[in-house]
Amino acid sequence: MRASPSDLTGRARLREAALRLFAERGFAATSARAVAAEAGLSPALVMHHFGSKEGLRAAVDEEVLARLGTALRDVPADGDLMGSLGEVSARIFGADPVLRGYLRRVLQEDSPASAALFGRLLSGARTELERLLAAGGGHPDADLRWAPFQMLCLILGPLLLEPVMQPNLDQPMFDPQVLAGRSAANQRLLRRGLLGADPPGPVEPPVGG
Amino acid sequence: MRASPSDLTGRARLREAALRLFAERGFAATSARAVAAEAGLSPALVMHHFGSKEGLRAAVDEEVLARLGTALRDVPADGDLMGSLGEVSARIFGADPVLRGYLRRVLQEDSPASAALFGRLLSGARTELERLLAAGGGHPDADLRWAPFQMLCLILGPLLLEPVMQPNLDQPMFDPQVLAGRSAANQRLLRRGLLGADPPGPVEPPVGG
DNA sequence: TCCGGGGCTGAACATCCGTTCAGTACGTTG
DNA sequence: CAACGTACTGAACGGATGTTCAGCCCCGGA
């Protein structure tokens, strides 16, 4: 539960409004005046609190990364290996459309910060794959160099392509059930494609991902 | 071979300059003045030829879709099923960084035109998959609803993520050999993951990857 | 009570934007 | 030759943008 807008500080209200508008329209297409109007405040207050529009962006980035970090930290590390990954993506992507939109915007920039964020996701995928291979015995000629990238493409692809993908679907892409089904399909594809093994346990977990 | 810039009409030079700058910086971040300067012409000429900046965008879109269409039309339809898809993506994405950048920009918009373009790619993936399943006998519990999307995510993911992916790699992502290796890995993943069958031919090309 | 400082504002600044317009140069047509 | 349409330009317009600044209100401390 989040505090109502009027309960927040001016600074926080500006940051929340910026997060919303940046996620919706992108950074360049969002004016400082629009952010201030969305927050019900004066444009000059943006400069007062953040120094510049770029400073506002930095503050929003920091906030988003913090939320992302807590969401990633709360995932149980002892889950059914790759299942945890689906749970993470479901928790992050499914829950908050604003966060989703902002992450989409960030991932399609070419700033060093964006590359670093992707690097973190990449290393996460790598360790997840190593655990998977150690437990299941990797397929001999599976190309392990590209496997983490394939994993990330399967997870991040729908996030990045949401605006063009959704009009070609009849259900909301990030509805929990739809997301669960897609995530399960991804797990099956990776399990069979990289390990050559069918999933051992029940065919698919209810939420699983 | 393409004609040198000075040989082209003013209209064509403006369109080419716009394609270059739109691909590099995005539409919103590119001013009509910048396009005119890149083409060595007057900003007013943009309005004279295209009516508005949006008209210029439409002309560029049309041109890009035409080039894309010819590239897709030239692919042999009798190839080794999914191999043709890798060839197509290699031909389109590997060859022209500008076209690549522009396609990336288009795919992350949410205009109806972008959704329609994705729809075309989706139907292409669907027919490709149907051919694949008819030839190889699909795996019983493969989620055929998501399979085409997975296919597209694997192909378009690196295109969309290039700016954040490249800094985490030591080779140019769209170097022909690297791209061939990645494409082969995608084919193996899809073959094994969706069909449960190992590839019949040679295990993998030397560079693989 | 006075005072200082931070949150906050309205008005203004220079700059860039997309677009308009009058007008020039030029090849073609009559 | 004159008339014309087309490619093209320089200068300007109104408006939006990021940013600055002097000054307001109001609360806590002296």
Coordinates of C-alpha atoms (C1' of nucleotides) in Angstrom, one line a residue:
Chain A
M1 CA 0.0 0.0 0.0
R2 CA 1.4 3.4 -1.0
A3 CA 0.7 6.7 0.6
S4 CA -1.7 9.0 -1.3
P5 CA -0.1 11.6 -3.5
S6 CA -1.0 14.5 -1.2
D7 CA 0.7 12.8 1.7
L8 CA 4.0 12.8 0.0
T9 CA 6.7 15.5 0.1
G10 CA 6.9 17.7 -2.9
R11 CA 10.1 16.1 -3.9
A12 CA 8.6 12.6 -3.7
R13 CA 5.5 13.7 -5.6
L14 CA 7.7 15.1 -8.4
R15 CA 9.7 11.9 -8.5
E16 CA 6.6 9.7 -8.7
A17 CA 5.0 11.9 -11.4
A18 CA 8.3 11.7 -13.3
L19 CA 8.4 7.9 -13.0
R20 CA 4.9 7.7 -14.3
L21 CA 5.4 10.0 -17.3
F22 CA 8.9 8.8 -18.2
A23 CA 7.5 5.3 -18.3
E24 CA 4.6 6.3 -20.4
R25 CA 6.1 8.8 -22.9
G26 CA 9.9 8.4 -22.4
F27 CA 12.3 10.9 -21.0
A28 CA 12.9 13.1 -24.0
A29 CA 9.2 13.4 -24.7
T30 CA 8.3 14.5 -21.2
S31 CA 8.8 18.1 -20.3
A32 CA 9.7 19.3 -16.8
R33 CA 6.5 21.4 -16.9
A34 CA 4.5 18.2 -17.6
V35 CA 6.0 16.5 -14.6
A36 CA 5.3 19.5 -12.4
A37 CA 1.7 19.7 -13.7
E38 CA 1.2 16.0 -13.0
A39 CA 2.4 16.5 -9.5
G40 CA 0.3 19.7 -9.1
L41 CA 3.4 21.7 -8.4
S42 CA 5.5 24.4 -10.1
P43 CA 8.1 23.7 -12.7
A44 CA 10.6 25.7 -10.8
L45 CA 10.4 23.2 -8.0
V46 CA 12.0 20.6 -10.2
M47 CA 15.1 22.7 -10.4
H48 CA 14.9 23.5 -6.7
H49 CA 14.9 19.9 -5.7
F50 CA 16.9 18.1 -8.5
G51 CA 19.0 20.9 -10.0
S52 CA 18.1 19.9 -13.6
K53 CA 15.9 17.7 -15.6
E54 CA 18.8 15.2 -15.8
G55 CA 19.0 15.3 -12.0
L56 CA 15.4 14.3 -11.8
R57 CA 16.0 11.4 -14.1
A58 CA 18.9 10.3 -11.9
A59 CA 16.7 10.4 -8.8
V60 CA 14.0 8.3 -10.6
D61 CA 16.6 5.8 -11.8
E62 CA 17.9 5.4 -8.3
E63 CA 14.4 4.9 -6.9
V64 CA 13.6 2.3 -9.6
L65 CA 16.8 0.4 -9.1
A66 CA 16.1 0.3 -5.4
R67 CA 12.6 -1.1 -5.9
L68 CA 14.0 -3.6 -8.4
G69 CA 16.7 -4.6 -5.9
T70 CA 14.3 -5.3 -3.1
A71 CA 12.1 -7.3 -5.4
L72 CA 15.1 -9.4 -6.5
R73 CA 16.3 -9.8 -3.0
D74 CA 13.1 -11.2 -1.7
V75 CA 13.2 -14.2 -4.1
P76 CA 13.8 -17.5 -2.3
A77 CA 17.2 -18.9 -3.4
D78 CA 16.3 -22.5 -2.7
G79 CA 13.4 -22.8 -5.1
D80 CA 13.1 -25.3 -7.9
L81 CA 16.0 -23.8 -9.8
M82 CA 14.7 -22.1 -12.8
G83 CA 11.2 -21.7 -11.3
S84 CA 12.5 -18.9 -9.1
L85 CA 13.4 -16.9 -12.2
G86 CA 9.8 -17.1 -13.5
E87 CA 8.6 -16.0 -10.1
V88 CA 11.0 -13.0 -10.1
S89 CA 9.9 -11.9 -13.6
A90 CA 6.3 -12.4 -12.6
R91 CA 6.7 -10.4 -9.4
I92 CA 8.6 -7.5 -11.1
F93 CA 6.9 -7.3 -14.5
G94 CA 3.4 -8.4 -13.7
A95 CA 2.8 -6.3 -10.6
D96 CA 3.5 -2.8 -11.7
P97 CA 2.9 -1.5 -15.2
V98 CA 4.7 1.7 -14.4
L99 CA 7.8 0.0 -13.3
R100 CA 7.5 -2.2 -16.4
G101 CA 7.3 0.7 -18.7
Y102 CA 10.2 2.5 -17.1
L103 CA 12.3 -0.6 -17.3
R104 CA 11.5 -0.9 -20.9
R105 CA 12.6 2.7 -21.5
V106 CA 15.8 2.1 -19.6
L107 CA 16.7 -1.1 -21.4
Q108 CA 16.5 0.5 -24.8
E109 CA 18.9 3.3 -24.0
D110 CA 22.6 3.1 -24.7
S111 CA 23.8 4.8 -21.6
P112 CA 26.5 3.1 -19.5
A113 CA 24.0 2.8 -16.6
S114 CA 21.7 0.8 -18.8
A115 CA 24.5 -1.5 -20.0
A116 CA 25.4 -2.0 -16.3
L117 CA 21.9 -2.9 -15.4
F118 CA 21.8 -5.5 -18.2
G119 CA 25.1 -6.8 -17.1
R120 CA 23.6 -7.5 -13.7
L121 CA 20.6 -9.3 -15.3
L122 CA 23.1 -11.3 -17.4
S123 CA 25.2 -12.4 -14.4
G124 CA 22.0 -13.5 -12.7
A125 CA 21.0 -15.5 -15.7
R126 CA 24.4 -17.1 -15.8
T127 CA 24.4 -18.3 -12.2
E128 CA 20.8 -19.6 -12.7
L129 CA 22.0 -21.6 -15.7
E130 CA 25.0 -22.9 -13.9
R131 CA 22.8 -24.2 -11.1
L132 CA 20.5 -25.7 -13.7
L133 CA 23.3 -27.5 -15.6
A134 CA 25.0 -28.7 -12.4
A135 CA 21.7 -30.3 -11.3
G136 CA 20.6 -31.7 -14.6
G137 CA 23.8 -32.5 -16.5
G138 CA 24.0 -30.2 -19.4
H139 CA 23.5 -31.3 -23.0
P140 CA 26.9 -31.8 -24.6
D141 CA 26.6 -29.6 -27.5
A142 CA 24.4 -26.9 -26.1
D143 CA 26.0 -23.6 -26.8
L144 CA 26.6 -22.3 -23.3
R145 CA 27.9 -19.0 -24.4
W146 CA 24.6 -17.9 -25.9
A147 CA 22.4 -19.7 -23.4
P148 CA 22.2 -16.8 -20.9
F149 CA 21.4 -14.4 -23.7
Q150 CA 18.7 -16.7 -25.0
M151 CA 17.2 -16.9 -21.5
L152 CA 17.2 -13.1 -21.1
C153 CA 15.7 -12.6 -24.6
L154 CA 12.8 -15.0 -23.7
I155 CA 12.2 -13.1 -20.5
L156 CA 12.8 -9.5 -21.6
G157 CA 11.4 -9.9 -25.1
P158 CA 7.7 -9.6 -24.1
L159 CA 8.6 -6.7 -21.9
L160 CA 10.3 -4.8 -24.7
L161 CA 7.8 -5.8 -27.3
E162 CA 4.7 -5.2 -25.2
P163 CA 3.5 -2.2 -27.2
V164 CA 3.6 -4.1 -30.5
M165 CA 2.8 -7.5 -29.1
Q166 CA -0.3 -6.7 -27.1
P167 CA -2.4 -5.6 -30.1
N168 CA -1.7 -9.0 -31.6
L169 CA -3.1 -10.8 -28.6
D170 CA -6.6 -11.2 -27.1
Q171 CA -5.6 -11.3 -23.5
P172 CA -3.6 -8.8 -21.4
M173 CA 0.0 -9.9 -21.8
F174 CA 0.9 -9.4 -18.2
D175 CA -2.2 -10.8 -16.6
P176 CA -0.9 -13.1 -13.8
Q177 CA -2.3 -16.3 -15.5
V178 CA -1.1 -15.4 -18.9
L179 CA 2.3 -14.5 -17.6
A180 CA 2.4 -17.7 -15.7
G181 CA 1.7 -19.7 -18.8
R182 CA 4.3 -17.9 -20.8
S183 CA 6.8 -18.3 -18.1
A184 CA 6.1 -22.1 -18.0
A185 CA 6.6 -22.3 -21.7
N186 CA 9.9 -20.6 -21.4
Q187 CA 11.0 -23.0 -18.7
R188 CA 10.0 -26.0 -20.8
L189 CA 11.8 -24.6 -23.9
L190 CA 15.0 -23.9 -22.0
R191 CA 14.9 -27.2 -20.1
R192 CA 14.4 -29.3 -23.1
G193 CA 16.5 -27.2 -25.5
L194 CA 19.5 -26.9 -23.3
L195 CA 19.4 -30.1 -21.3
G196 CA 17.5 -32.4 -23.6
A197 CA 15.5 -33.5 -20.6
D198 CA 11.8 -33.3 -19.8
P199 CA 10.9 -31.7 -16.6
P200 CA 11.1 -34.3 -13.8
G201 CA 8.4 -33.3 -11.4
P202 CA 4.8 -32.3 -12.1
V203 CA 4.5 -31.1 -15.7
E204 CA 4.1 -27.5 -14.6
P205 CA 3.6 -25.7 -11.3
P206 CA 0.4 -23.7 -11.1
V207 CA 2.1 -20.4 -10.8
G208 CA 5.4 -21.5 -12.2
G209 CA 6.6 -19.6 -14.6
Chain B
M1 CA 26.0 -0.1 -54.7
R2 CA 24.2 3.1 -53.8
A3 CA 24.6 6.4 -55.5
S4 CA 26.7 9.0 -53.7
P5 CA 24.7 11.6 -51.7
S6 CA 25.4 14.4 -54.1
D7 CA 23.9 12.4 -57.0
L8 CA 20.5 12.0 -55.3
T9 CA 17.6 14.3 -55.5
G10 CA 17.1 16.7 -52.6
R11 CA 14.0 14.7 -51.6
A12 CA 16.0 11.5 -51.5
R13 CA 18.9 13.1 -49.7
L14 CA 16.6 14.4 -47.0
R15 CA 15.0 10.9 -46.7
E16 CA 18.3 9.2 -46.4
A17 CA 19.6 11.7 -43.8
A18 CA 16.4 11.3 -41.8
L19 CA 16.7 7.5 -41.9
R20 CA 20.3 7.8 -40.6
L21 CA 19.4 10.3 -37.8
F22 CA 16.1 8.7 -36.8
A23 CA 17.9 5.3 -36.5
E24 CA 20.7 6.9 -34.4
R25 CA 18.8 9.3 -32.1
G26 CA 15.1 8.5 -32.5
F27 CA 12.4 10.5 -34.2
A28 CA 11.5 12.8 -31.3
A29 CA 15.2 13.6 -30.6
T30 CA 15.9 14.5 -34.2
S31 CA 14.9 18.0 -35.4
A32 CA 14.0 18.8 -39.0
R33 CA 16.8 21.3 -38.9
A34 CA 19.3 18.5 -38.1
V35 CA 18.0 16.4 -40.9
A36 CA 18.4 19.3 -43.3
A37 CA 21.9 20.1 -42.1
E38 CA 22.9 16.4 -42.5
A39 CA 21.6 16.5 -46.1
G40 CA 23.3 19.9 -46.7
L41 CA 19.9 21.5 -47.5
S42 CA 17.5 24.1 -46.0
P43 CA 15.0 23.1 -43.3
A44 CA 12.3 24.7 -45.3
L45 CA 12.8 22.0 -48.0
V46 CA 11.6 19.4 -45.6
M47 CA 8.2 21.1 -45.5
H48 CA 8.3 21.7 -49.2
H49 CA 8.8 18.0 -50.0
F50 CA 7.0 16.2 -47.2
G51 CA 4.6 18.7 -45.8
S52 CA 5.6 18.2 -42.2
K53 CA 8.1 16.3 -40.1
E54 CA 5.5 13.5 -39.7
G55 CA 5.3 13.3 -43.5
L56 CA 9.0 12.9 -43.6
R57 CA 8.7 10.0 -41.1
A58 CA 6.0 8.4 -43.2
A59 CA 8.3 8.6 -46.3
V60 CA 11.1 7.0 -44.3
D61 CA 8.9 4.3 -43.0
E62 CA 7.7 3.5 -46.5
E63 CA 11.2 3.3 -47.8
V64 CA 12.3 1.0 -45.0
L65 CA 9.4 -1.3 -45.3
A66 CA 10.1 -1.5 -49.1
R67 CA 13.7 -2.5 -48.4
L68 CA 12.6 -5.0 -45.8
G69 CA 10.0 -6.4 -48.2
T70 CA 12.6 -7.1 -50.9
A71 CA 15.0 -8.6 -48.4
L72 CA 12.2 -11.0 -47.2
R73 CA 11.1 -11.8 -50.7
D74 CA 14.5 -12.9 -51.8
V75 CA 14.8 -15.7 -49.3
P76 CA 14.5 -19.2 -50.8
A77 CA 11.3 -20.8 -49.6
D78 CA 12.6 -24.3 -50.1
G79 CA 15.5 -24.1 -47.6
D80 CA 16.0 -26.3 -44.6
L81 CA 12.9 -25.1 -42.9
M82 CA 14.0 -23.0 -40.0
G83 CA 17.4 -22.3 -41.6
S84 CA 15.8 -19.8 -43.9
L85 CA 14.7 -17.8 -41.0
G86 CA 18.3 -17.5 -39.7
E87 CA 19.3 -16.5 -43.2
V88 CA 16.7 -13.8 -43.3
S89 CA 17.6 -12.3 -40.0
A90 CA 21.3 -12.4 -41.0
R91 CA 20.6 -10.7 -44.3
I92 CA 18.4 -8.0 -42.8
F93 CA 20.1 -7.3 -39.4
G94 CA 23.7 -8.1 -40.2
A95 CA 24.0 -6.1 -43.3
D96 CA 22.9 -2.6 -42.5
P97 CA 23.4 -1.0 -39.1
V98 CA 21.2 1.9 -40.1
L99 CA 18.3 -0.3 -41.1
R100 CA 18.8 -2.2 -37.8
G101 CA 18.7 0.9 -35.7
Y102 CA 15.6 2.1 -37.5
L103 CA 13.8 -1.2 -37.1
R104 CA 14.7 -1.1 -33.4
R105 CA 13.2 2.3 -33.1
V106 CA 10.0 1.3 -34.9
L107 CA 9.5 -1.9 -32.9
Q108 CA 9.5 0.0 -29.6
E109 CA 6.9 2.4 -30.6
D110 CA 3.2 1.8 -29.9
S111 CA 1.7 3.1 -33.1
P112 CA -0.7 1.0 -35.0
A113 CA 1.8 0.8 -37.9
S114 CA 4.4 -0.8 -35.5
A115 CA 1.9 -3.3 -34.3
A116 CA 1.0 -4.2 -37.8
L117 CA 4.6 -4.7 -38.7
F118 CA 5.0 -7.0 -35.7
G119 CA 1.9 -8.8 -36.8
R120 CA 3.5 -9.5 -40.1
L121 CA 6.6 -10.9 -38.5
L122 CA 4.4 -13.0 -36.2
S123 CA 2.5 -14.6 -39.0
G124 CA 5.8 -15.4 -40.7
A125 CA 7.0 -17.1 -37.6
R126 CA 3.7 -19.0 -37.4
T127 CA 3.9 -20.5 -40.9
E128 CA 7.6 -21.2 -40.3
L129 CA 6.7 -23.2 -37.2
E130 CA 3.8 -25.0 -38.9
R131 CA 6.2 -26.2 -41.6
L132 CA 8.6 -27.2 -38.9
L133 CA 6.0 -29.2 -36.9
A134 CA 4.6 -30.8 -40.0
A135 CA 8.0 -32.1 -41.0
G136 CA 9.3 -33.1 -37.6
G137 CA 6.2 -34.1 -35.6
G138 CA 5.7 -31.7 -32.8
H139 CA 6.3 -32.5 -29.2
P140 CA 3.0 -33.3 -27.5
D141 CA 3.0 -30.8 -24.6
A142 CA 4.9 -28.0 -26.4
D143 CA 3.0 -24.8 -25.9
L144 CA 2.2 -24.0 -29.5
R145 CA 0.5 -20.8 -28.6
W146 CA 3.7 -19.2 -27.3
A147 CA 6.1 -20.9 -29.6
P148 CA 6.0 -18.2 -32.3
F149 CA 6.5 -15.5 -29.7
Q150 CA 9.4 -17.3 -28.3
M151 CA 10.9 -17.6 -31.8
L152 CA 10.5 -13.9 -32.3
C153 CA 11.9 -13.0 -28.9
L154 CA 15.0 -15.0 -29.7
I155 CA 15.4 -13.3 -33.0
L156 CA 14.4 -9.7 -32.1
G157 CA 15.8 -9.7 -28.6
P158 CA 19.4 -9.1 -29.7
L159 CA 18.2 -6.5 -32.1
L160 CA 16.3 -4.6 -29.4
L161 CA 18.9 -5.1 -26.7
E162 CA 22.0 -4.3 -28.9
P163 CA 22.8 -1.1 -27.1
V164 CA 22.9 -2.7 -23.7
M165 CA 24.1 -6.1 -24.8
Q166 CA 27.1 -5.1 -26.9
P167 CA 29.0 -3.5 -24.0
N168 CA 28.8 -6.9 -22.2
L169 CA 30.3 -8.8 -25.2
D170 CA 33.8 -8.8 -26.6
Q171 CA 32.9 -9.3 -30.2
P172 CA 30.6 -7.2 -32.4
M173 CA 27.2 -8.7 -32.0
F174 CA 26.2 -8.4 -35.7
D175 CA 29.4 -9.6 -37.2
P176 CA 28.4 -12.2 -39.8
Q177 CA 30.2 -15.0 -38.0
V178 CA 28.9 -14.1 -34.6
L179 CA 25.4 -13.7 -35.9
A180 CA 25.6 -17.1 -37.7
G181 CA 26.6 -18.7 -34.5
R182 CA 23.8 -17.1 -32.5
S183 CA 21.3 -18.0 -35.2
A184 CA 22.5 -21.6 -35.1
A185 CA 22.1 -21.7 -31.3
N186 CA 18.6 -20.4 -31.6
Q187 CA 17.8 -23.1 -34.2
R188 CA 19.1 -25.8 -31.9
L189 CA 17.2 -24.5 -28.9
L190 CA 13.9 -24.3 -30.8
R191 CA 14.4 -27.7 -32.5
R192 CA 15.2 -29.5 -29.3
G193 CA 12.9 -27.5 -27.1
L194 CA 9.8 -27.6 -29.3
L195 CA 10.4 -30.9 -31.1
G196 CA 12.5 -32.9 -28.7
A197 CA 14.7 -33.8 -31.6
D198 CA 18.4 -33.3 -32.2
P199 CA 19.4 -31.6 -35.4
P200 CA 20.0 -34.2 -38.1
G201 CA 22.9 -32.5 -39.9
P202 CA 26.3 -31.5 -38.8
V203 CA 26.5 -30.6 -35.1
E204 CA 27.5 -27.0 -35.4
P205 CA 29.5 -24.7 -37.6
P206 CA 33.0 -24.0 -36.5
V207 CA 32.5 -20.5 -35.0
G208 CA 29.2 -21.4 -33.6
G209 CA 27.5 -19.3 -31.3
Chain C
dT1 C1' 9.0 38.7 19.3
dC2 C1' 12.2 38.6 15.6
dC3 C1' 14.7 35.9 12.5
dG4 C1' 16.4 32.5 9.3
dG5 C1' 15.8 29.0 6.2
dG6 C1' 13.6 25.7 3.4
dG7 C1' 9.5 24.6 0.5
dC8 C1' 7.4 26.8 -3.1
dT9 C1' 5.8 30.2 -6.7
dG10 C1' 5.1 33.4 -10.9
dA11 C1' 7.4 35.7 -14.2
dA12 C1' 10.8 36.0 -17.1
dC13 C1' 15.1 34.5 -19.7
dA14 C1' 17.4 32.6 -24.0
dT15 C1' 17.0 28.9 -27.0
dC16 C1' 15.2 25.6 -29.8
dC17 C1' 11.4 23.7 -32.2
dG18 C1' 8.0 23.0 -36.4
dT19 C1' 6.2 25.6 -39.7
dT20 C1' 5.1 29.6 -42.9
dC21 C1' 6.1 32.8 -46.5
dA22 C1' 7.9 35.8 -49.9
dG23 C1' 11.1 35.4 -53.1
dT24 C1' 15.2 33.6 -56.1
dA25 C1' 17.3 30.4 -59.6
dC26 C1' 16.4 27.4 -63.3
dG27 C1' 14.8 24.1 -66.7
dT28 C1' 10.7 23.4 -69.6
dT29 C1' 6.8 24.6 -72.4
dG30 C1' 4.2 27.7 -75.2
Chain D
dC1 C1' 11.0 35.7 -76.2
dA2 C1' 7.6 35.3 -72.2
dA3 C1' 5.1 32.3 -68.9
dC4 C1' 5.2 28.8 -65.8
dG5 C1' 6.0 25.2 -62.5
dT6 C1' 9.4 23.2 -59.5
dA7 C1' 13.5 23.1 -56.5
dC8 C1' 15.2 25.7 -53.1
dT9 C1' 16.5 29.5 -49.8
dG10 C1' 16.7 33.1 -45.7
dA11 C1' 14.2 35.2 -42.5
dA12 C1' 10.7 35.2 -39.6
dC13 C1' 6.6 33.5 -36.6
dG14 C1' 4.4 31.5 -32.5
dG15 C1' 5.0 28.3 -29.2
dA16 C1' 7.4 24.9 -26.1
dT17 C1' 11.4 23.9 -23.6
dG18 C1' 15.1 24.0 -19.7
dT19 C1' 16.6 27.1 -16.6
dT20 C1' 17.0 31.4 -13.5
dC21 C1' 15.6 34.6 -10.1
dA22 C1' 13.5 37.6 -6.8
dG23 C1' 10.4 36.9 -3.6
dC24 C1' 6.4 34.7 -1.1
dC25 C1' 4.6 31.7 2.9
dC26 C1' 5.4 29.3 7.0
dC27 C1' 7.5 26.8 10.7
dG28 C1' 11.2 26.1 14.4
dG29 C1' 14.8 28.3 17.2
dA30 C1' 16.7 32.2 19.7

